[in-house]
Amino acid sequence: MLAPPPIISVSNLSKTYGSGFKALKGINLDIKRGEIFALLGPNGAGKTTLISIICGIANLSEGRVTVGGHDINSDYRAARSLIGLVPQELHTDSFETVWATVSFSRGLFGKPKNPAHIEKVLKDLSLWDKKDSKIITLSGGMKRRVMIAKALSHEPQILFLDEPTAGVDVELRKGMWDVVRGLQASGVTIILTTHYIQEAEEMADRIGVINKGEIILVEDKAGLMQKLGKKQLTLHLQQKIEAIPPALAPYKLQLSSDGRLLTYDYDTKGERTGITSLLTDLRNAGIHISDLDTTQSSLEDIFVSLVRAP
Ligand SMILES: Nc1ncnc2c1ncn2[C@@H]1O[C@H](COP(=O)(O)OP(=O)(O)O)[C@@H](O)[C@H]1O
Ligand SMILES: [Mg+2]
């Protein structure tokens, strides 16, 4: 089956700032239509730089980006019209009303007035009863939602949320996720950046990990969760062995080079871990253990080891 074309395609993208600093190094990334994609990485990884380039706010140094098939350099207007952006830094000290601000944003994209659309956006974001309020009078959470309303005012197919919940309290964060899921249900493709692992885990269909300007992992959340469920049991042997006895082959054990450690991978989400029968079979094979320990690879561990790698 032929996969549908990606809604965003980034190939061999590099960015060197005027200072000479290389913020992105050969990024390759496809975003699927309709997905929620989380770009996860520590501060300074290059998340905002990548988003800024795709949205046409910053220039790329090398490579190519297409949005809905339109090259962001040669076909900028067509590409940009498909995108709504909620930037990391919110500028919302406005004495304008919610309605005026959101309507004005639509106008910036050269779209004809469409009060029915603005009304729908404000209602979807639970801002309708605030439409005549000045933005400066709103709570932090409402201001964020106004920013999303502005980004959706011109009916984009893609919404970028750059650190949407940084500094937002738990309650508001939950509300934000409900909004994002609602948008996805209405057909919008969503790309969000975060440095919170849990956020990526909760929200995204796929997660890309970025560090020091490089994408170091892109995976379905399901695949990542499977890694999360994997545990490893390490058995310290009383006496070293030369080889794993054939009777123990089904356990797919690994023997350390010094012959003193056996490791066993098991799935905590499986029906049974197999540990009890493994211990029995070891004893039957005449192998005695002096100690054992287990380790779990959590997404946190995976993330930390990935971003710590030299
Ligand atoms: N205008 C700029 N000039 C020079 N360096 C920059 C500029 N903007 C960002 N950087 C640097 O590029 C790197 C990536 O920044 P950024 O994309 O903002 O990361 P993130 O959003 O992941 O925190 C950082 O080291 C940052 O200091
Ligand atoms: Mg950033």
XYZ file of C-alpha atoms and ligand atoms in Angstrom:
338
model
C 0.000 0.000 0.000
C 1.307 3.427 -0.931
C 1.717 5.721 2.070
C 0.005 9.090 1.650
C 2.461 11.945 1.098
C 3.623 13.659 4.304
C 2.034 17.027 5.029
C 5.465 18.389 5.991
C 8.735 17.117 4.624
C 12.072 18.333 5.961
C 15.206 17.093 4.204
C 18.851 17.672 5.038
C 17.969 20.869 6.843
C 20.769 22.821 8.468
C 20.779 26.194 10.131
C 23.801 28.297 10.963
C 23.019 31.522 12.795
C 24.822 34.759 11.915
C 27.007 34.203 14.962
C 28.372 31.108 13.223
C 26.521 28.799 15.628
C 25.149 25.674 13.947
C 21.732 25.179 15.527
C 20.443 22.454 13.169
C 22.569 19.762 11.547
C 21.051 17.834 8.668
C 17.503 17.314 9.925
C 15.308 14.799 8.091
C 11.720 14.561 9.251
C 8.317 13.808 7.734
C 5.081 14.756 9.461
C 2.026 12.665 8.618
C -1.272 14.300 7.865
C -3.566 14.238 10.895
C -1.054 13.154 13.510
C -0.008 14.757 16.772
C 3.768 14.879 16.650
C 5.816 15.845 19.686
C 9.280 17.248 19.223
C 10.961 16.440 22.514
C 14.296 17.873 23.529
C 16.125 19.801 26.232
C 16.450 23.578 26.185
C 18.671 24.776 23.384
C 18.177 21.600 21.303
C 16.891 23.528 18.294
C 13.123 23.026 18.586
C 12.147 26.669 18.148
C 14.689 27.102 15.365
C 13.204 24.160 13.452
C 9.659 25.410 13.883
C 10.644 28.950 12.936
C 12.145 27.738 9.685
C 9.140 25.605 8.739
C 6.888 28.588 9.480
C 9.046 30.951 7.435
C 10.133 33.152 10.347
C 13.792 32.154 10.049
C 15.743 31.296 6.911
C 17.290 27.903 6.390
C 20.986 27.619 5.561
C 20.857 24.282 3.729
C 18.255 21.724 2.755
C 14.639 21.807 1.736
C 11.260 22.006 3.452
C 7.867 21.468 1.848
C 4.493 22.084 3.460
C 1.511 20.522 1.710
C 3.867 19.972 -1.223
C 4.806 23.678 -1.412
C 8.464 24.635 -1.076
C 8.751 27.120 1.803
C 11.254 29.228 -0.134
C 9.919 29.285 -3.683
C 6.247 28.961 -2.727
C 6.231 30.712 0.623
C 2.698 32.119 0.645
C 1.036 28.827 -0.246
C 3.099 26.990 2.351
C 2.537 29.560 5.097
C -1.221 29.761 4.515
C -1.522 26.117 5.623
C 0.141 26.834 8.971
C -1.016 28.260 12.264
C 1.686 29.031 14.823
C 1.419 29.548 18.558
C 4.870 30.858 19.436
C 6.797 30.079 22.590
C 6.835 33.701 23.674
C 3.338 35.049 24.089
C 2.718 38.703 23.346
C -0.723 39.298 24.693
C -0.714 42.580 26.595
C -3.461 43.795 24.336
C -6.147 46.370 24.985
C -8.024 44.945 22.020
C -10.951 42.606 22.475
C -10.656 38.899 21.854
C -12.932 39.180 18.840
C -10.969 42.043 17.250
C -7.598 40.391 17.807
C -8.619 37.054 16.360
C -10.418 38.626 13.376
C -7.390 40.803 12.668
C -5.106 37.749 12.585
C -7.247 36.221 9.863
C -6.931 39.431 7.855
C -3.131 39.188 8.024
C -3.367 36.100 5.832
C -5.377 37.952 3.232
C -8.434 35.825 3.914
C -11.870 37.412 3.478
C -13.808 38.087 6.663
C -15.649 35.057 7.987
C -17.424 35.810 11.268
C -18.960 32.330 11.340
C -15.495 30.752 11.393
C -14.225 33.090 14.095
C -17.314 32.299 16.138
C -16.711 28.558 15.772
C -13.057 28.879 16.790
C -13.934 30.934 19.875
C -16.668 28.488 20.849
C -14.375 25.471 20.352
C -11.836 27.097 22.654
C -14.470 28.068 25.245
C -13.780 31.748 24.641
C -17.113 32.772 23.207
C -18.368 34.441 26.385
C -15.102 36.424 26.473
C -15.291 37.688 22.912
C -15.860 41.305 23.990
C -13.309 41.229 26.810
C -10.003 42.999 26.486
C -7.178 40.476 26.351
C -5.289 42.144 29.175
C -8.152 41.251 31.539
C -7.954 37.503 30.843
C -6.290 34.782 32.904
C -3.066 33.163 31.684
C -4.887 30.075 30.446
C -7.395 32.134 28.505
C -4.617 34.192 26.935
C -3.044 30.979 25.706
C -6.327 29.946 24.193
C -6.595 33.351 22.499
C -3.185 32.681 20.970
C -4.478 29.370 19.656
C -7.610 31.089 18.327
C -5.405 33.601 16.493
C -3.365 30.763 15.012
C -6.568 29.030 13.852
C -8.239 32.168 12.518
C -7.195 31.569 8.909
C -8.265 27.912 8.865
C -4.805 26.289 8.775
C -4.399 22.543 8.233
C -1.363 22.458 10.501
C -0.947 23.890 13.976
C 2.421 24.410 15.642
C 2.460 24.770 19.410
C 5.879 25.774 20.709
C 6.109 24.752 24.397
C 2.364 25.197 24.887
C 2.351 24.285 28.558
C 5.631 25.734 29.784
C 4.744 27.529 32.994
C 1.109 26.432 32.816
C -0.386 24.770 35.870
C -1.603 21.177 35.859
C -5.283 22.028 35.577
C -4.765 24.278 32.570
C -2.470 21.752 30.997
C -5.249 19.179 31.003
C -7.593 21.693 29.412
C -4.991 22.402 26.766
C -4.764 18.723 25.866
C -8.507 18.475 25.485
C -8.342 21.378 23.058
C -5.499 19.766 21.099
C -7.308 16.442 20.815
C -10.435 18.247 19.665
C -8.431 19.985 16.952
C -6.967 16.706 15.806
C -10.471 15.250 15.597
C -11.433 18.150 13.333
C -8.615 17.193 10.957
C -5.782 19.503 12.024
C -2.235 18.125 12.076
C -0.472 19.161 15.264
C 3.211 19.565 15.997
C 4.132 20.514 19.523
C 7.460 20.995 21.199
C 8.156 20.175 24.784
C 10.955 19.361 27.145
C 8.561 17.378 29.346
C 8.787 13.669 28.609
C 5.458 13.001 30.214
C 3.758 15.531 27.999
C 5.094 13.903 24.852
C 4.026 10.535 26.199
C 0.509 11.651 27.038
C -0.249 13.614 23.934
C 1.604 12.437 20.892
C 1.002 9.759 18.284
C 4.691 9.959 17.403
C 7.659 11.390 19.217
C 10.856 12.798 17.769
C 13.769 13.411 20.106
C 16.026 16.323 19.171
C 19.326 17.160 20.821
C 22.086 19.568 19.840
C 20.523 20.221 16.462
C 20.060 16.581 15.511
C 17.028 14.308 15.474
C 18.211 11.255 17.341
C 15.049 9.175 17.400
C 11.602 9.189 15.806
C 9.166 6.552 16.948
C 5.497 5.739 17.324
C 4.441 6.192 20.873
C 3.348 2.555 20.926
C 6.884 1.453 20.058
C 8.311 3.680 22.711
C 5.848 2.370 25.265
C 6.916 -1.158 24.443
C 10.493 -0.193 25.215
C 9.142 1.225 28.434
C 7.640 -2.123 29.372
C 10.944 -3.963 28.924
C 12.904 -4.944 31.973
C 16.191 -6.709 32.320
C 17.116 -9.237 34.970
C 20.803 -9.689 35.708
C 21.901 -12.888 37.427
C 25.266 -13.012 39.190
C 26.601 -16.564 39.064
C 28.415 -18.293 41.905
C 30.723 -19.949 39.403
C 31.569 -18.842 35.928
C 30.218 -20.849 33.012
C 31.688 -21.309 29.527
C 28.411 -21.459 27.654
C 24.676 -21.305 28.173
C 23.271 -24.844 28.511
C 21.002 -25.789 25.572
C 18.108 -26.401 27.975
C 18.035 -22.664 28.664
C 17.972 -21.626 24.999
C 14.273 -20.590 25.030
C 15.067 -17.766 27.481
C 17.461 -16.107 25.002
C 19.907 -15.298 27.792
C 23.079 -13.345 27.256
C 26.310 -14.411 28.915
C 28.884 -11.783 29.810
C 32.393 -12.256 28.441
C 33.750 -13.160 31.869
C 31.119 -15.894 32.158
C 29.792 -14.574 35.475
C 26.662 -12.665 34.498
C 23.528 -13.810 32.719
C 20.997 -11.261 31.538
C 17.379 -11.949 30.708
C 15.020 -9.520 28.946
C 11.379 -9.751 29.860
C 8.229 -7.803 29.273
C 6.442 -6.457 32.324
C 3.314 -6.066 30.234
C 3.312 -9.702 29.160
C 1.107 -12.294 30.824
C 4.029 -13.791 32.718
C 7.640 -12.746 33.057
C 9.057 -16.268 32.958
C 11.339 -15.544 35.886
C 10.054 -18.294 38.153
C 10.556 -21.029 35.569
C 13.921 -19.554 34.575
C 15.161 -19.833 38.160
C 13.926 -23.436 38.358
C 15.563 -24.362 35.051
C 18.824 -22.726 36.113
C 18.872 -24.803 39.260
C 18.118 -27.942 37.255
C 21.053 -27.094 34.980
C 23.329 -26.879 38.021
C 23.800 -23.116 37.798
C 23.694 -21.337 41.135
C 23.233 -17.618 41.540
C 24.738 -15.404 44.201
C 22.698 -12.303 43.484
C 20.245 -10.792 41.051
C 19.019 -7.343 40.117
C 16.619 -5.812 37.659
C 16.708 -2.660 35.608
C 13.896 -0.949 33.769
C 14.323 1.248 30.753
C 11.841 4.069 31.139
C 11.324 6.707 28.495
C 13.129 8.962 30.914
C 16.172 6.646 30.856
C 16.027 6.341 27.091
C 15.796 10.100 26.747
C 18.566 10.800 29.221
C 20.905 8.247 27.663
C 20.174 9.567 24.187
C 20.814 13.189 25.039
C 23.848 12.400 27.209
C 25.548 10.368 24.500
C 28.670 12.195 23.265
N 19.147 34.253 16.821
C 20.059 33.393 17.266
N 21.380 33.615 17.092
C 22.326 32.752 17.530
N 22.027 31.603 18.193
C 20.729 31.327 18.411
C 19.678 32.199 17.974
N 18.502 31.648 18.335
C 18.792 30.506 18.959
N 20.129 30.316 19.019
C 20.813 29.161 19.610
O 20.427 27.993 18.899
C 20.247 26.906 19.802
C 18.839 26.346 19.648
O 17.914 27.296 20.150
P 16.347 27.025 20.113
O 15.975 26.612 18.737
O 15.669 28.203 20.684
O 16.257 25.767 21.100
P 14.979 25.164 21.883
O 13.736 25.788 21.316
O 15.052 23.685 21.649
O 15.186 25.495 23.318
C 20.544 27.436 21.190
O 21.877 27.095 21.509
C 20.388 28.922 21.047
O 21.226 29.602 21.955
Mg 12.245 26.837 22.192
